[in-house]
XYZ file of C-alpha atoms in Angstrom:
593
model
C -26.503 -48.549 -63.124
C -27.839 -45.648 -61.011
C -25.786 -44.597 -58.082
C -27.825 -45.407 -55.207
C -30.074 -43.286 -53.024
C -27.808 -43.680 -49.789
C -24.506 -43.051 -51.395
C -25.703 -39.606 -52.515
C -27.797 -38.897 -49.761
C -24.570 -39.458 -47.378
C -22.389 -38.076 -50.013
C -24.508 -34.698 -49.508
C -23.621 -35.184 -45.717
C -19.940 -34.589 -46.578
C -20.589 -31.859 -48.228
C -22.487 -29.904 -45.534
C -19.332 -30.466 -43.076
C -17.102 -29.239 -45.620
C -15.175 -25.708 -44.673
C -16.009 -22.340 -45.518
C -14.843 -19.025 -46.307
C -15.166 -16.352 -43.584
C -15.423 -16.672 -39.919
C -18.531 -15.163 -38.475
C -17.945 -16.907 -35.419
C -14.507 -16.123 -34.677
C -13.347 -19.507 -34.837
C -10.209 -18.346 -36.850
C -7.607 -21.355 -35.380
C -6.714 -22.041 -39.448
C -5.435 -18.299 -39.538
C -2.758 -18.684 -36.622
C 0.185 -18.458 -38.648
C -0.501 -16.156 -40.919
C -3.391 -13.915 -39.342
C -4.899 -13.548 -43.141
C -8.653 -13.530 -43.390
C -9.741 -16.489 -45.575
C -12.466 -13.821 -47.326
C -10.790 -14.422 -51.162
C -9.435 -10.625 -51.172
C -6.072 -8.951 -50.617
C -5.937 -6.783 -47.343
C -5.629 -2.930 -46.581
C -2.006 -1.263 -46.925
C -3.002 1.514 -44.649
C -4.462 0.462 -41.268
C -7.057 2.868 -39.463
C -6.830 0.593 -36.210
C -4.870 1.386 -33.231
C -3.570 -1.115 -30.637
C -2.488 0.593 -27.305
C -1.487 -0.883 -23.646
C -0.794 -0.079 -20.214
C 2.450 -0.364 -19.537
C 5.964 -0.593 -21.691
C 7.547 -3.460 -19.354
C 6.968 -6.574 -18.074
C 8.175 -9.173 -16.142
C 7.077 -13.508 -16.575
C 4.033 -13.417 -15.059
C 2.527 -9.906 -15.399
C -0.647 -8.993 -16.750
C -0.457 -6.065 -19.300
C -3.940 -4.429 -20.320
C -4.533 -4.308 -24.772
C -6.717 -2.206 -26.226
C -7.705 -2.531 -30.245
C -9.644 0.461 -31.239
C -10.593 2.651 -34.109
C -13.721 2.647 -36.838
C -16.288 0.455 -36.731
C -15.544 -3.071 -37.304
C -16.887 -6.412 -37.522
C -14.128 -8.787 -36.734
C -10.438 -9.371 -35.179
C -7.699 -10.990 -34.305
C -5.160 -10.388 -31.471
C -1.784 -11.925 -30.614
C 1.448 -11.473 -29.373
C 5.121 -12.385 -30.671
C 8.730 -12.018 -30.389
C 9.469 -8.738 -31.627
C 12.630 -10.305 -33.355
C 10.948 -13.128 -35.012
C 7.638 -11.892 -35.800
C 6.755 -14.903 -37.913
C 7.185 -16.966 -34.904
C 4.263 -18.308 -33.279
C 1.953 -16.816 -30.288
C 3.104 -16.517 -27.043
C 1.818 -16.132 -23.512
C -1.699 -16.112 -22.831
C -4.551 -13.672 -22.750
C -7.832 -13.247 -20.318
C -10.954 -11.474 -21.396
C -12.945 -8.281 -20.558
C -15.825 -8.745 -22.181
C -16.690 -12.318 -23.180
C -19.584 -11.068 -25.141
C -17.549 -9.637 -27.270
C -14.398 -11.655 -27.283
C -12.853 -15.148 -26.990
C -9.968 -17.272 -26.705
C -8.263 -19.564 -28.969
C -5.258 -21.689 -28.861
C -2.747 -21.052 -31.346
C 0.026 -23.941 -31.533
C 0.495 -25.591 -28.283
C -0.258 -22.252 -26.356
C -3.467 -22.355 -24.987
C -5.704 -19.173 -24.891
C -2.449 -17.595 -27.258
C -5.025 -14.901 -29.146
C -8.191 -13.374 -29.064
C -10.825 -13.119 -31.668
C -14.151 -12.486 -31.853
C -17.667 -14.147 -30.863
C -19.704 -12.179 -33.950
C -19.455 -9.936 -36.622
C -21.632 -7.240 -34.535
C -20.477 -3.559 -35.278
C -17.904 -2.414 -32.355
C -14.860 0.271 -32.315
C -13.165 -0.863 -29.187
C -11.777 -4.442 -27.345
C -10.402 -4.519 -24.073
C -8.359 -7.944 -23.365
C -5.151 -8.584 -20.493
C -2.268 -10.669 -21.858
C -0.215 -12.433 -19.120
C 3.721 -12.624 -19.987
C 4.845 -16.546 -20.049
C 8.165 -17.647 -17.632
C 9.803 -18.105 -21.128
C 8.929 -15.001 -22.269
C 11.451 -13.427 -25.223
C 13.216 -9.841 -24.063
C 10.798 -7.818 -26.437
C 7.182 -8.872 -27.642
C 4.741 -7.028 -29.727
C 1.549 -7.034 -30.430
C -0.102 -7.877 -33.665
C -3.620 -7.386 -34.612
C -6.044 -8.519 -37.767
C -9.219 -6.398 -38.002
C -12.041 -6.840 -40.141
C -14.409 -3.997 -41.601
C -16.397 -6.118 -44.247
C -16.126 -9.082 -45.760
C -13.760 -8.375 -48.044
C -12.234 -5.076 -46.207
C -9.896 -5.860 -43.596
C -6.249 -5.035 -42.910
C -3.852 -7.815 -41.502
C -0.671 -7.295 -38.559
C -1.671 -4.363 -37.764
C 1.453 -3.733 -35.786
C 1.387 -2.620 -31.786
C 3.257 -1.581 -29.301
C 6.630 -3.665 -28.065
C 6.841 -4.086 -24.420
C 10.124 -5.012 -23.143
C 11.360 -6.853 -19.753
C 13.928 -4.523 -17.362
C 17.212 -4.247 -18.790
C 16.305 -5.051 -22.693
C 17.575 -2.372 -25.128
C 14.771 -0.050 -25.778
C 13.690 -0.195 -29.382
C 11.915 2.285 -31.223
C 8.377 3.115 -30.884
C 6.173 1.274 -33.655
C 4.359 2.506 -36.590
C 0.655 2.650 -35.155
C 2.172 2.076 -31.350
C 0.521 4.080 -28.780
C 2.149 7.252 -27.403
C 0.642 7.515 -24.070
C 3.038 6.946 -20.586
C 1.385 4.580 -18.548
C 2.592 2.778 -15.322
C 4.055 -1.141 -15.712
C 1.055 -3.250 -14.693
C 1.924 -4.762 -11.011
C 3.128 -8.533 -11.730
C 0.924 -11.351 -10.384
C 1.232 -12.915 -7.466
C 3.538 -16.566 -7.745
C 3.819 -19.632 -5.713
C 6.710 -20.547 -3.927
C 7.663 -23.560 -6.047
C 5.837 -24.892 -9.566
C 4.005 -27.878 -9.023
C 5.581 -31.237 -10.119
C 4.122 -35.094 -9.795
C 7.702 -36.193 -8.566
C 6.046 -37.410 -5.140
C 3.006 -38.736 -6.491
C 2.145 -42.190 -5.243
C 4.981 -42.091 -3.302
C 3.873 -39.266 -0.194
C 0.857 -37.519 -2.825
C -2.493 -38.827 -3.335
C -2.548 -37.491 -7.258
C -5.576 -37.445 -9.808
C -4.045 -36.627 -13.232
C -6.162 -36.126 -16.891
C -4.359 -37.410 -18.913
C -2.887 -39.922 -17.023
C 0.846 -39.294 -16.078
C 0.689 -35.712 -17.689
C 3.273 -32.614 -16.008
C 1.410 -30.064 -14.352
C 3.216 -27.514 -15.993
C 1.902 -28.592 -19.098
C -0.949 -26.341 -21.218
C -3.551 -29.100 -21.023
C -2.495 -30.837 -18.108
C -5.255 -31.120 -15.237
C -3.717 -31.647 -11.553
C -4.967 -32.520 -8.561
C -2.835 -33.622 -5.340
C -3.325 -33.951 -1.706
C -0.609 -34.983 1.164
C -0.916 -35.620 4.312
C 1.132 -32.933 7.143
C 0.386 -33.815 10.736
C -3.648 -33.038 11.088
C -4.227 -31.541 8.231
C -3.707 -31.831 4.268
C -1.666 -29.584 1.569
C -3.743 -29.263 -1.647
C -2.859 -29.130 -4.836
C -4.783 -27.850 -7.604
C -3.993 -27.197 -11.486
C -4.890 -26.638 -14.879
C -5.717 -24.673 -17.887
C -8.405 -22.636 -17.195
C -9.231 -18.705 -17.910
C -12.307 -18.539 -15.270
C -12.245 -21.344 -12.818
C -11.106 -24.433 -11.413
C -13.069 -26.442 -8.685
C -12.619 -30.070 -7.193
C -15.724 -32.187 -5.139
C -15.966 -34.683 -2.480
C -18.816 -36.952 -3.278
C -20.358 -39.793 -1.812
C -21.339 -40.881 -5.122
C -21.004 -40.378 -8.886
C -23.598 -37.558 -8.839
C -23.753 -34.157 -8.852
C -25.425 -32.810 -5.354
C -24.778 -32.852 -1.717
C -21.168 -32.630 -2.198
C -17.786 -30.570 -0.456
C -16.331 -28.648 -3.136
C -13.283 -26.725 -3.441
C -13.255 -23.622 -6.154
C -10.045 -21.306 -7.249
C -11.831 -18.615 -9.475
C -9.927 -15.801 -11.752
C -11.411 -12.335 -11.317
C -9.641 -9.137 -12.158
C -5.865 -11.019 -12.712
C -6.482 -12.932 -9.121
C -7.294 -16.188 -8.086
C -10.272 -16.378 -4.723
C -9.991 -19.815 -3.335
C -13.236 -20.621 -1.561
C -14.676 -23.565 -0.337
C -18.693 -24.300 -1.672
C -21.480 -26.462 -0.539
C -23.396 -28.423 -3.995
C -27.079 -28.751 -3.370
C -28.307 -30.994 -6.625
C -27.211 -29.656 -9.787
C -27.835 -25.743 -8.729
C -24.942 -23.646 -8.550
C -22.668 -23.993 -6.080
C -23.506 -22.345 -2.539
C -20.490 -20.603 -1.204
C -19.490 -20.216 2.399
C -18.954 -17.007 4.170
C -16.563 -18.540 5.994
C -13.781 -19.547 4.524
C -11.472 -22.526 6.623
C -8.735 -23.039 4.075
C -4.729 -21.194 5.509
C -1.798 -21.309 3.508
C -3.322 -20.379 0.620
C -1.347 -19.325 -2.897
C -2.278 -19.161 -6.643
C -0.577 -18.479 -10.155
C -1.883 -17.246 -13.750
C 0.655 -17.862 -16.393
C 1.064 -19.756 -19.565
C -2.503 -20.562 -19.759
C -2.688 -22.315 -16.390
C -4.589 -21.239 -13.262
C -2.896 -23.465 -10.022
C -3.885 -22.797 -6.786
C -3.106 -24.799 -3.443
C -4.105 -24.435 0.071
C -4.502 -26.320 3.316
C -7.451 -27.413 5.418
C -7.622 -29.568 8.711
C -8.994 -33.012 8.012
C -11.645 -32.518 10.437
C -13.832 -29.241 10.627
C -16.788 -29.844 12.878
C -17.628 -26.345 13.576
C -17.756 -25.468 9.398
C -21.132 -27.314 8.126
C -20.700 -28.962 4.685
C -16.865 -29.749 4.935
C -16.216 -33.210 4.999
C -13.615 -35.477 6.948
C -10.622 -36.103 4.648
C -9.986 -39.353 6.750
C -12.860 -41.110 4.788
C -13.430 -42.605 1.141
C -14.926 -40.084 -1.516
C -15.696 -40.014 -5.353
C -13.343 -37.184 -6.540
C -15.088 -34.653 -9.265
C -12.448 -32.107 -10.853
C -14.278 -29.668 -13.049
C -12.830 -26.531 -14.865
C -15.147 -23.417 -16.794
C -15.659 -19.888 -17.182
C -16.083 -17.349 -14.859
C -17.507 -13.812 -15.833
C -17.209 -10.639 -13.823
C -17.781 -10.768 -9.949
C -16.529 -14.062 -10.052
C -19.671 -15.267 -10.875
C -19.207 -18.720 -12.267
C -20.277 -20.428 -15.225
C -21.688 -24.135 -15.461
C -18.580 -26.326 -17.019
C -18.666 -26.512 -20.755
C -17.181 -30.283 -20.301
C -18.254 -32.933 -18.311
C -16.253 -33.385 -14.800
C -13.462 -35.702 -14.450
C -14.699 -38.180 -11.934
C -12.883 -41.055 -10.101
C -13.957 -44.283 -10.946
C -13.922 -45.310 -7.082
C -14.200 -44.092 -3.783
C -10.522 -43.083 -2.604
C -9.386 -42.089 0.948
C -6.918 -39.459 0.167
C -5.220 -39.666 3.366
C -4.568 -43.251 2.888
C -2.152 -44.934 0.749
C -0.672 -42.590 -1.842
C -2.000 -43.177 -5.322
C -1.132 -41.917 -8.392
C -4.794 -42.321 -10.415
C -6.856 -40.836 -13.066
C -10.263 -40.447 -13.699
C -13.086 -40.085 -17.411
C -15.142 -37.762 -18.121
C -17.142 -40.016 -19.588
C -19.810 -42.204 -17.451
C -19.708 -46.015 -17.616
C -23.212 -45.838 -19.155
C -22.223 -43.514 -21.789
C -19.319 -45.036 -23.232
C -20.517 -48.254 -23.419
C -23.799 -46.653 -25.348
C -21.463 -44.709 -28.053
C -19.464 -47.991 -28.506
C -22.327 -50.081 -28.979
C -23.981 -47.560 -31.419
C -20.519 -47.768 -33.015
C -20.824 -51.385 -33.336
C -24.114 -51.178 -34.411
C -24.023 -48.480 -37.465
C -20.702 -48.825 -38.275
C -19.907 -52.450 -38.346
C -23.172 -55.159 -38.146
C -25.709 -52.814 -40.808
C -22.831 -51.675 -43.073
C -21.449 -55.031 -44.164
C -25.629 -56.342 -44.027
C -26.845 -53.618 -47.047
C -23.538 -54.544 -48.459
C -24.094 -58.535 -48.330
C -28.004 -57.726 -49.402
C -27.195 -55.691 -52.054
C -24.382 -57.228 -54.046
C -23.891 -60.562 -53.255
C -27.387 -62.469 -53.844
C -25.833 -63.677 -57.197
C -22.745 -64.566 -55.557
C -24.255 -66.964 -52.824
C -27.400 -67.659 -54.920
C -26.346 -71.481 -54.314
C -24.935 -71.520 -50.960
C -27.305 -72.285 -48.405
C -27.162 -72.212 -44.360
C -29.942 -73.639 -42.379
C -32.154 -74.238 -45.396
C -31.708 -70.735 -46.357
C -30.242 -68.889 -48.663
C -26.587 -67.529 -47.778
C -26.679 -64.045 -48.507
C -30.058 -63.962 -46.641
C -29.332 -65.574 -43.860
C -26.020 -63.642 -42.986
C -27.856 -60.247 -43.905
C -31.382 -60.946 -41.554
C -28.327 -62.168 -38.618
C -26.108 -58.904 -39.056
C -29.573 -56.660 -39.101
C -31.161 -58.718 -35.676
C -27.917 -58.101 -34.445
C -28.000 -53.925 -35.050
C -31.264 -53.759 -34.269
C -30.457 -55.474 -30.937
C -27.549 -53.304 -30.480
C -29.311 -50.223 -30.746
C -32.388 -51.132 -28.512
C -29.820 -51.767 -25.468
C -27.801 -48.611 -26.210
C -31.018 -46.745 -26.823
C -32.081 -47.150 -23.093
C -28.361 -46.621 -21.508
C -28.490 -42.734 -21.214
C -32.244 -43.073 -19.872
C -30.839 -45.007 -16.973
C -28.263 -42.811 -16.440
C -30.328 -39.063 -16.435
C -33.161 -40.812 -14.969
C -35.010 -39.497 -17.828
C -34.604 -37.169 -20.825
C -32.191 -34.952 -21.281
C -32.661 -31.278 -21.798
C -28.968 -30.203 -23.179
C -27.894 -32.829 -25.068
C -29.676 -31.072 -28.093
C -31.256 -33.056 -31.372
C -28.932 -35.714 -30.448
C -32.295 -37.388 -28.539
C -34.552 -36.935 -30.873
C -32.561 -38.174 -33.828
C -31.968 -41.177 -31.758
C -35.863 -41.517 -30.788
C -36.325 -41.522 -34.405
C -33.588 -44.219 -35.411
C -34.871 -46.887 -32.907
C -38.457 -46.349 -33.916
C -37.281 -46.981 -38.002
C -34.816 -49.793 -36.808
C -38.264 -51.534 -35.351
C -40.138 -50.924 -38.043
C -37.629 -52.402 -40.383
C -37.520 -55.663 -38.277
C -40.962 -55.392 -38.248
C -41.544 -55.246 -42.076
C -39.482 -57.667 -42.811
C -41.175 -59.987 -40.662
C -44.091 -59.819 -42.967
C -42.269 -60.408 -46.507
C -44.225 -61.202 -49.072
C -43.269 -63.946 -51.142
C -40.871 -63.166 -54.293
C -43.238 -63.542 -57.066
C -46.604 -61.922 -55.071
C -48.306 -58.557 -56.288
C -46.952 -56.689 -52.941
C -43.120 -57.528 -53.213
C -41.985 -54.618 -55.489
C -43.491 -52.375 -52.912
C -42.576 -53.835 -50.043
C -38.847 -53.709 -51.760
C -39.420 -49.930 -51.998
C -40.112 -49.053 -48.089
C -37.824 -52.047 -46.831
C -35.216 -50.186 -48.978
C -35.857 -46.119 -48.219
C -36.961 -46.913 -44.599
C -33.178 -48.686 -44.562
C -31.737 -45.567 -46.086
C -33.404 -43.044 -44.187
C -32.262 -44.885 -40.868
C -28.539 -45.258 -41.801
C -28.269 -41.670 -42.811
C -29.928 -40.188 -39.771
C -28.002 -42.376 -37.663
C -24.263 -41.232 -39.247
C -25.959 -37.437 -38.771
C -27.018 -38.754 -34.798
C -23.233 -40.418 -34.264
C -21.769 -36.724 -35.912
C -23.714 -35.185 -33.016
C -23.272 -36.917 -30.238
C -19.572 -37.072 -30.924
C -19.313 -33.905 -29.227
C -21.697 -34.158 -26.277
C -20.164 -33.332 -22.989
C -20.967 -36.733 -21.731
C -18.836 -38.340 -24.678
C -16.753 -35.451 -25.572
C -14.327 -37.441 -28.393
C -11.261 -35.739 -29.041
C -11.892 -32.937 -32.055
C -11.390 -32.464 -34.526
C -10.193 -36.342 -34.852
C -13.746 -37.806 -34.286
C -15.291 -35.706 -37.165
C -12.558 -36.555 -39.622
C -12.460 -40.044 -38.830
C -16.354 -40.269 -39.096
C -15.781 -38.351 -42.673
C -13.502 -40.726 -43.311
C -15.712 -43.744 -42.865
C -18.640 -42.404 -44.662
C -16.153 -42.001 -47.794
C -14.908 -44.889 -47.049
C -18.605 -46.860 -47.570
C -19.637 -44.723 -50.206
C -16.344 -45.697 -52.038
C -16.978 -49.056 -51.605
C -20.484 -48.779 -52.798
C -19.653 -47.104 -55.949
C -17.190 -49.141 -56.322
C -19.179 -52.234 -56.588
C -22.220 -50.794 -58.229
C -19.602 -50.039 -61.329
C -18.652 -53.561 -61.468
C -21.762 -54.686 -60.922
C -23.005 -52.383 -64.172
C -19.618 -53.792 -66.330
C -20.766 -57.091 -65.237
C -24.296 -56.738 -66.976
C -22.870 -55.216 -69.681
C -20.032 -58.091 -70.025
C -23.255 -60.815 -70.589
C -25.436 -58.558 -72.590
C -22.530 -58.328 -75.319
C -21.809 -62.499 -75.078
C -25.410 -63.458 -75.127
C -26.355 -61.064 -78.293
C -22.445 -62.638 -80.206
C -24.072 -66.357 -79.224
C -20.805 -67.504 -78.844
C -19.830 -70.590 -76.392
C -22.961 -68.740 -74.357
C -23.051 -70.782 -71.190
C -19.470 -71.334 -70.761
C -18.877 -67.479 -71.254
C -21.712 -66.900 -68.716
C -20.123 -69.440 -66.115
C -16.686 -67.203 -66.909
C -18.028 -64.271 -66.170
C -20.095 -65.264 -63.214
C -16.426 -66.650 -61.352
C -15.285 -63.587 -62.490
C -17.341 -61.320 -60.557
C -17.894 -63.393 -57.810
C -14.340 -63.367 -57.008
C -14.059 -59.624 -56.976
C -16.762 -58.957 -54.904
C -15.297 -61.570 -52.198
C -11.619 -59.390 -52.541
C -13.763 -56.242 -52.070
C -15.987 -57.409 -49.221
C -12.750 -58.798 -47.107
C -11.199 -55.648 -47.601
C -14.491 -53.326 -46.611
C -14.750 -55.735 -43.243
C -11.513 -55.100 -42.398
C -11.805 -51.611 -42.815
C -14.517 -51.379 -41.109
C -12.866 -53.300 -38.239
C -9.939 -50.487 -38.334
C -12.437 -47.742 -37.831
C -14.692 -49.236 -35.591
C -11.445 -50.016 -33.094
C -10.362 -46.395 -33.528
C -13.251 -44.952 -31.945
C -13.574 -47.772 -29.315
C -9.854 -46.451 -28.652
C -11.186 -43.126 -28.230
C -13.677 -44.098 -26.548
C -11.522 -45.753 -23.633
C -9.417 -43.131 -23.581
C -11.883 -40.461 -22.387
């Protein structure tokens, strides 16, 4: 029997989502270990590339300047190590000086551990700062990848090794620069490192995730006690431009107090802003915040600071003695301190908190209500109720040919409920996120219109099939044909709508888990497709070879019928309950955001 249309059509899917060589992008995370170039070639033996710095010593904490320069090239790849253990992995963190030129990637649990680049535009020089970590190792050096063409490119280019006071001096490397330069001044630290220790207990504390350290790499802090009249602030998390908290009187963006510790030039500005709608924020020229402190290191920008709970004369502050939504937002800042709109959605409280009331020790989502219950009902929907319909439509009319339920054929009956029942599901997700923007959204991409274009076929199917012709009338075979491609063509652009807006600020699913475990379920129905269309073809083939012997013909027939009606109950149990497993593993993710 033919494979059908969907299982190839969704097959191709895969296929599209499948890696590639070469990294145009700089998204080079799969190179971290080794810093090799996945371009199918062996690299240069004799580098051209130079990588110099500022300074020859460092303390935890400093910021040390890294150039990478030499002939023209399209691509590299910057990190540093222990200069003892140079297969060891990244360490410390870097900041940008151009981020038109550069970015940051997370190597290991290290966040913003190297720097590669944005496109394979022609340059000859990069400019980056690399902060030392507290645990830094006695000597580090720096290693760089550089890319001419495609399949020209030399690999650990090795740099200079900067040592902390007091380590023994080692020898100056190959390609390591031989100008004297000052040591870099260190940055500025806070008295103590943050801890959660008193949250709950004398902190009001908003954590994401829940219960994470502070000094963790991906750790988002926010805390606020009580002294006397006014209130010590907290504020942490990693971050290369900016972090920024709001006071809100709702769940929206606008009209809010906000709170913003940007990075510019190695320093942190702590400034307090005024949010008019969804425009950038409006900073004050005064600034009413004393005591205030800050820290780059490891990755993490922290920041804390003290205002008075009340602060008539400063317009746009708000009392701290009242209940607030609490926004904590994080994103780029570029030179100036100019800052960026956040690449991922804020974390917001889910109620209105008094922070100088009872100490609590809460979270927050990034995800709105309204949005996470549209994703899981779409989930429901196209991964659950129409999968196990087509499958019940397609394979099992011989199966429950004989079994009837309300005067109506089995099979039929349980595929029209499962298909009412997506079609349902999808009209009441459709019209979630148009509650919530108050309209249509402008950056949530072809995620929209794919999903315009999925409700309109799931209509038309219900539709259509309202108007069935009878199974022996002239128009069946072609109403077969669209009931079946109009089918197809929604359950394929709905897997492609789900794959984009997976990754959606407003539903931001944890990556790359979401695309592998979507990957994973369209192999998984294809599988089971196939799977069933061979039996289904052995099955024909099983009767064709009894009726032509004429042997014991309707017994044979009644064997074989048992036969494969038994299978294809084993098969369809086990493709429900698979389907269960995945569907709960994204409502998991889901509720975790």
């Amino acid at each position: 029997m033919e494979l059908p249309g969907l299982a190839f059509a969704v097959w191709m899917l895969i296929c599209f989502y499948a890696p590639v060589g070469g990294y145009p992008n700089g998204k080079v995370r799969e190179a971290c270990t080794s810093m090799i170039p996945c371009h199918g070639s062996s690299p240069q033996l004799l580098p051209k590339h130079t990588i110099t710095v500022n300074g020859t010593e460092f303390k935890p904490g400093d910021s040390i300047e890294v150039h990478l320069s030499g002939p023209v090239f399209e691509g590299f790849f910057i990190q540093a190590r222990d200069a003892e253990h140079l297969e060891s992995p990244a360490l410390g963190s870097f900041m940008l000086a151009d981020r038109r030129a550069s970015q940051l990637l997370t190597c290991g649990r290290t966040k913003n551990s190297a720097v590669s680049h944005t496109s394979k535009a022609k340059k000859q020089h990069i400019k980056v700062y690399w902060i030392a970590p507290g645990d830094a190792p006695k000597r580090v050096q720096f290693l760089a990848t550089v890319v001419k063409k495609y399949r020209t490119f030399w690999v650990k280019i090795p740099g200079p090794i900067v040592s902390q006071p007091n380590a023994l001096s080692p020898a100056t490397p190959l390609h390591a620069t031989s100008e004297a330069v000052a040591t870099s001044h260190p940055v500025s630290y806070l008295s103590k490192p943050f801890n959660a220790s008193s949250c709950g207990r004398t902190k009001f504390c908003i954590r994401n995730p829940s219960n994470c350290d502070p000094e963790s790499a991906s750790c988002f802090f926010l805390s606020f006690q009580q002294e006397g009249s006014s209130v010590f602030i907290e504020m942490s998390g990693p971050s290369e431009g900016y972090l920024a908290f709001a006071l809100s009187h709702d769940q929206w963006m606008g009209d809010d107090d906000a709170y913003l510790c940007v990075g510019e030039d190695h320093h942190v500005h702590t400034v307090t802003a005024y949010l008019k709608g969804r425009s950038p924020p409006v900073l004050d020229s005064e600034n009413a915040l004393e005591d205030v402190s800050w820290r780059l290191a490891d990755g993490l920008l922290q920041c804390s600071f003290r205002r008075s709970i009340h602060l008539p004369a400063h317009k746009g502050r708000f009392n701290l003695n009242a209940s607030y939504y609490i926004f904590l937002a994080d994103g780029e800042a570029s030179e100036g301190g100019v800052i960026h709109k956040h690449q991922q959605q804020p974390l917001i409280t889910s109620g209105m908190y008094n922070v100088t009331g009872l100490p609590q020790d809460i979270g927050g989502s990034r995800s709105p209500r309204l949005i996470k219950a549209h994703g899981a009902l779409m989930f429901i929907a196209w991964i659950t109720t129409v999968s196990i319909g087509v499958i019940v439509a397609r394979f099992f009319k011989p199966v429950w040919s004989y079994s009837f339920l309300f005067g109506k054929e089995m099979w039929f009956q349980v595929h029209r409920m499962l298909m009412l029942t997506t079609v349902m599901l999808t009209g009441i997700s459709f019209v979630l996120p148009f509650i919530y923007r108050g309209g249509w959204s402008q950056q949530a991409g072809f995620h929209p219109y794919l999903g315009c274009t999925v409700m309109a076929l799931a209509i038309f199917q219900a539709l259509m099939a309202g108007f069935r012709p009878s199974r022996h009338a002239p128009r069946r075979q072609l109403f077969n044909w669209f009931h079946w491609s109009t089918g197809t063509a929604a359950r394929i652009l709905a897997v492609v709508t789900m794959f984009l807006g997976m990754n959606l600020a407003a539903l931001d699913l944890p990556d790359p888990w979401d695309t592998y475990t979507m990957i994973a379920f369209v192999t998984w129905h294809v599988g089971i497709d196939v799977l069933l269309e061979i039996h289904s073809y052995c099955l024909i083939r099983k009767v064709e070879v009894i009726e032509y012997d004429r042997v014991q013909i309707l017994q044979s027939l009644t064997s074989a019928e048992a036969e494969g009606r038994l299978f294809k109950q084993i098969v369809l149990s086990i493709y429900v309950c698979g389907n269960i497993v995945f569907l709960i593993a994204f409502l998991a993710a889901i509720n975790q955001i």
